[in-house]
Short mmCIF file of C-alpha atoms in Angstrom, two decimals:
data_model
loop_
_atom_site.label_atom_id
_atom_site.label_comp_id
_atom_site.label_asym_id
_atom_site.label_seq_id
_atom_site.Cartn_x
_atom_site.Cartn_y
_atom_site.Cartn_z
CA UNK A 298 45.83 69.65 139.64
CA UNK A 299 43.03 72.52 139.61
CA UNK A 300 45.08 75.45 138.22
CA UNK A 301 42.83 78.33 137.82
CA UNK A 302 39.27 77.81 138.82
CA UNK A 303 36.47 80.05 138.64
CA UNK A 304 32.98 80.53 139.93
CA UNK A 305 30.04 80.70 138.92
CA UNK A 306 30.14 79.10 135.35
CA UNK A 307 26.83 80.79 134.48
CA UNK A 308 25.50 83.69 135.83
CA UNK A 309 22.20 85.94 135.12
CA UNK A 310 22.15 89.19 136.81
CA UNK A 311 19.42 92.19 136.32
CA UNK A 312 20.50 95.36 135.71
CA UNK A 313 22.04 97.56 138.62
CA UNK A 314 22.88 94.28 140.58
CA UNK A 315 26.16 93.63 142.01
CA UNK A 316 27.99 90.45 142.11
CA UNK A 317 31.42 89.11 142.52
CA UNK A 318 33.00 86.44 140.24
CA UNK A 319 35.29 84.47 142.12
CA UNK A 320 39.03 83.21 140.99
CA UNK A 321 41.15 81.09 142.59
CA UNK A 322 44.61 79.28 141.62
CA UNK A 323 46.73 77.16 143.33
CA UNK A 324 49.92 77.30 141.39
CA UNK A 325 51.50 80.10 143.59
CA UNK A 326 51.39 82.48 140.49
CA UNK A 327 52.24 85.98 141.73
CA UNK A 328 50.38 87.44 138.33
CA UNK A 329 47.05 87.41 137.94
CA UNK A 330 44.38 88.81 135.14
CA UNK A 331 41.07 89.28 134.11
CA UNK A 332 39.60 89.43 130.71
CA UNK A 333 36.46 89.54 128.69
CA UNK A 334 35.57 87.98 125.38
CA UNK A 335 33.22 89.60 123.28
CA UNK A 336 32.59 88.10 119.94
CA UNK A 337 34.68 89.48 117.20
CA UNK A 338 36.78 91.58 119.63
CA UNK A 339 39.16 88.62 120.61
CA UNK A 340 40.07 89.01 124.74
CA UNK A 341 40.39 92.54 126.33
CA UNK A 342 42.19 93.15 129.65
CA UNK A 343 39.93 94.40 132.37
CA UNK A 344 42.27 94.64 135.18
CA UNK A 345 45.69 92.79 136.80
CA UNK A 346 47.88 92.09 139.34
CA UNK A 347 51.62 91.37 140.02
CA UNK A 348 50.94 90.13 143.66
CA UNK A 349 49.16 90.31 146.78
CA UNK A 350 48.05 93.86 147.51
CA UNK A 351 49.10 95.52 143.96
CA UNK A 352 46.15 95.97 141.04
CA UNK A 353 46.38 98.00 138.30
CA UNK A 354 43.85 98.55 135.21
CA UNK A 355 43.65 97.51 131.68
CA UNK A 356 42.39 98.21 128.75
CA UNK A 357 38.27 97.90 129.79
CA UNK A 358 38.26 98.97 133.30
CA UNK A 359 34.91 100.86 133.91
CA UNK A 360 32.32 99.02 135.82
CA UNK A 361 34.71 96.69 137.64
CA UNK A 362 36.69 96.65 141.02
CA UNK A 363 39.46 94.07 141.94
CA UNK A 364 41.25 93.45 144.72
CA UNK A 365 44.31 90.78 145.84
CA UNK A 366 44.67 90.05 149.81
CA UNK A 367 46.03 86.53 148.85
CA UNK A 368 48.34 84.95 146.50
CA UNK A 369 45.86 82.72 145.41
CA UNK A 370 42.52 84.65 144.97
CA UNK A 371 41.55 87.67 142.71
CA UNK A 372 37.79 88.27 142.43
CA UNK A 373 36.23 90.47 139.93
CA UNK A 374 33.31 92.69 141.37
CA UNK A 375 30.59 94.26 139.41
CA UNK A 376 29.09 96.88 141.41
CA UNK A 377 26.15 98.02 139.28
CA UNK A 378 25.58 95.41 136.37
CA UNK A 379 24.76 96.73 133.11
CA UNK A 380 23.75 94.91 129.77
CA UNK A 381 27.11 96.03 128.25
CA UNK A 382 28.66 93.68 130.69
CA UNK A 383 27.15 90.83 129.06
CA UNK A 384 30.12 88.52 128.08
CA UNK A 385 32.28 85.71 129.13
CA UNK A 386 34.89 86.46 131.46
CA UNK A 387 38.70 85.08 131.80
CA UNK A 388 40.50 84.54 134.75
CA UNK A 389 44.21 83.83 134.19
CA UNK A 390 47.79 83.52 135.94
CA UNK A 391 51.24 82.97 135.29
CA UNK A 392 54.27 82.62 137.38
CA UNK A 393 56.96 85.46 137.28
CA UNK A 394 58.40 84.34 134.16
CA UNK A 395 56.48 85.45 131.42
CA UNK A 396 57.96 83.14 128.99
CA UNK A 397 55.60 80.50 129.33
CA UNK A 398 51.93 82.31 128.83
CA UNK A 399 49.15 82.11 131.23
CA UNK A 400 47.06 79.48 132.56
CA UNK A 401 43.18 80.02 132.14
CA UNK A 402 40.25 79.11 134.24
CA UNK A 403 37.08 78.03 132.39
CA UNK A 404 35.41 81.31 131.82
CA UNK A 405 32.15 82.50 133.29
CA UNK A 406 29.11 83.55 130.94
CA UNK A 407 27.42 86.59 132.57
CA UNK A 408 24.56 87.86 131.15
CA UNK A 409 22.91 91.06 132.21
CA UNK A 410 19.26 91.87 131.81
CA UNK B 25 49.93 101.05 121.51
CA UNK B 26 50.79 97.45 120.91
CA UNK B 27 47.73 95.79 118.27
CA UNK B 28 47.25 92.17 117.04
CA UNK B 29 45.81 91.34 113.85
CA UNK B 30 44.13 88.29 112.52
CA UNK B 31 42.74 89.00 108.96
CA UNK B 32 41.09 85.80 108.69
CA UNK B 33 37.71 85.70 110.87
CA UNK B 34 36.80 82.21 109.30
CA UNK B 35 38.98 79.49 107.59
CA UNK B 36 38.15 76.23 106.72
CA UNK B 37 40.32 73.06 105.84
CA UNK B 38 39.78 69.56 104.67
CA UNK B 39 40.85 66.81 107.30
CA UNK B 40 44.54 65.56 106.91
CA UNK B 41 45.36 68.85 104.92
CA UNK B 42 47.84 71.73 106.22
CA UNK B 43 46.40 75.04 106.92
CA UNK B 44 47.95 78.14 107.64
CA UNK B 45 46.53 81.01 110.12
CA UNK B 46 47.74 84.53 109.41
CA UNK B 47 48.82 87.05 112.51
CA UNK B 48 50.51 90.38 112.50
CA UNK B 49 51.28 92.78 115.49
CA UNK B 50 52.41 95.98 116.05
CA UNK B 51 55.29 97.10 118.38
CA UNK B 52 58.27 99.11 118.96
CA UNK B 53 59.41 96.75 121.60
CA UNK B 54 62.74 94.57 120.69
CA UNK B 55 62.05 91.76 123.48
CA UNK B 56 58.38 90.25 123.28
CA UNK B 57 56.73 86.99 123.20
CA UNK B 58 54.21 85.75 120.83
CA UNK B 59 51.46 82.63 121.19
CA UNK B 60 48.73 81.10 119.71
CA UNK B 61 45.89 80.03 121.76
CA UNK B 62 43.22 77.34 120.80
CA UNK B 63 39.69 78.02 122.13
CA UNK B 64 37.12 74.50 121.43
CA UNK B 65 33.52 75.01 121.91
CA UNK B 66 34.25 73.79 125.48
CA UNK B 67 35.65 77.56 125.94
CA UNK B 68 39.01 76.77 127.69
CA UNK B 69 41.71 78.78 126.63
CA UNK B 70 44.46 76.11 125.58
CA UNK B 71 47.99 77.38 124.87
CA UNK B 72 49.00 75.59 121.27
CA UNK B 73 52.67 77.20 120.78
CA UNK B 74 54.75 80.19 121.83
CA UNK B 75 57.70 82.17 120.30
CA UNK B 76 60.34 84.22 121.95
CA UNK B 77 61.06 87.23 120.05
CA UNK B 78 64.93 87.01 120.40
CA UNK B 79 64.75 83.28 119.05
CA UNK B 80 65.46 83.10 115.16
CA UNK B 81 64.25 79.58 114.92
CA UNK B 82 60.30 78.81 114.44
CA UNK B 83 58.74 77.05 117.13
CA UNK B 84 57.41 73.87 116.64
CA UNK B 85 54.62 71.48 118.78
CA UNK B 86 54.00 68.32 117.16
CA UNK B 87 51.58 69.02 114.22
CA UNK B 88 51.72 72.74 114.79
CA UNK B 89 54.38 75.09 113.60
CA UNK B 90 55.01 78.79 113.52
CA UNK B 91 56.55 81.07 110.76
CA UNK B 92 57.98 84.21 112.63
CA UNK B 93 59.21 86.85 110.72
CA UNK B 94 60.41 89.48 113.21
CA UNK B 95 61.12 92.18 110.56
CA UNK B 96 57.98 91.50 108.99
CA UNK B 97 56.06 91.56 112.22
CA UNK B 98 54.20 88.49 111.20
CA UNK B 99 53.40 85.52 113.28
CA UNK B 100 51.52 82.57 111.50
CA UNK B 101 50.38 79.27 112.72
CA UNK B 102 50.85 76.28 110.61
CA UNK B 103 48.74 72.90 111.26
CA UNK B 104 49.67 70.07 109.40
CA UNK B 105 47.64 67.10 108.89
CA UNK B 106 44.43 68.53 110.43
CA UNK B 107 42.16 66.62 112.45
CA UNK B 108 38.82 67.15 113.71
CA UNK B 109 39.78 68.32 117.29
CA UNK B 110 41.51 70.92 115.63
CA UNK B 111 38.28 72.78 114.91
CA UNK B 112 38.10 75.74 117.26
CA UNK B 113 38.53 79.65 117.19
CA UNK B 114 42.56 80.64 117.32
CA UNK B 115 43.86 83.29 118.80
CA UNK B 116 46.97 85.23 118.27
CA UNK B 117 48.48 87.17 121.36
CA UNK B 118 51.58 89.11 122.25
CA UNK B 119 53.58 89.80 125.52
CA UNK B 120 55.94 92.17 126.28
CA UNK B 121 57.32 93.63 129.67
CA UNK B 122 55.34 96.55 130.65
CA UNK B 123 57.02 97.53 133.81
CA UNK B 124 56.38 96.51 137.40
CA UNK B 125 57.32 93.08 136.24
CA UNK B 126 54.11 92.44 134.11
CA UNK B 127 53.76 90.77 130.82
CA UNK B 128 50.21 91.47 129.63
CA UNK B 129 48.47 89.59 126.87
CA UNK B 130 47.01 91.47 123.89
CA UNK B 131 44.72 89.36 121.75
CA UNK B 132 43.91 89.52 118.29
CA UNK B 133 40.13 89.37 117.45
CA UNK B 134 40.58 85.17 116.76
CA UNK B 135 40.21 82.92 113.16
CA UNK B 136 37.40 80.34 113.44
CA UNK B 137 38.94 77.31 111.84
CA UNK B 138 36.41 74.60 110.67
CA UNK B 139 37.56 70.93 109.87
CA UNK B 140 35.70 69.16 107.03
CA UNK B 141 36.00 65.39 107.14
#
C-alpha cells in the first residue's frame, strides 16, 4: 500500500539551478495537488490537476511548472530555484469524491542556498 | 476568498486530560467539508477527522471529536484522554467544490500541541 510517493525526501539546490520533485500515486486518484509548507503559514496550494492532461494554478504558482501526462504521476518543476522557494513540499491526491479528503506524501524538504 | 483561522499557535495539555483546538473559517458556500490533519515530527500529514457541512451531527473518531457550529463558522477539535503520541502540529482545513470537479484544500496556519507527561 504505497499511497503517495514523493522523491527525493531532502534536496539542497544552488540559486538558479533547476530540478523536478517527483510525485506518484497508485490509488488511481484523479485529483492531485502540490502544496508548500512554510513556518507559520500552514500549507499553500501551488498547482493542482483534476486529471491527466489538465492542470491549473493554485495560490502560489510563480516559479513552478507542472504537467500531468499520466494518472499516476504529477511532477513539480522548479525552473530557476530561488531562496524564497526553500520550503517543505507536499504532494497529495484524492479520488473523484471529495468527501474523504486528500492522501499526502511524506514531503520533500528543499533548501535553496 | 475562503480563509481558515486557527487562533492558538501553541497549546499544551496534561497527559490523560482533554484539550480543545479552535478553528474558524470564512465562506459564502453552503456545501463544503472540514478536516483536521495531524502532522507529527515525522512530517507526515494524517487525516484525523472530517465533517460534511450538511450534516448537523458532530463527527467522532475514537478520542477525537469536533464541535461544528455552522452558523458561527466554527469547527473545533476536542482530544480526550490525551496521549503522548498526540503531540503534533494540527491543521484545520476547508474544502469546497471550486468548479471543474475540484475540491481544493485551504489550510489554517496550525496549532502546535504539546502533551505534558
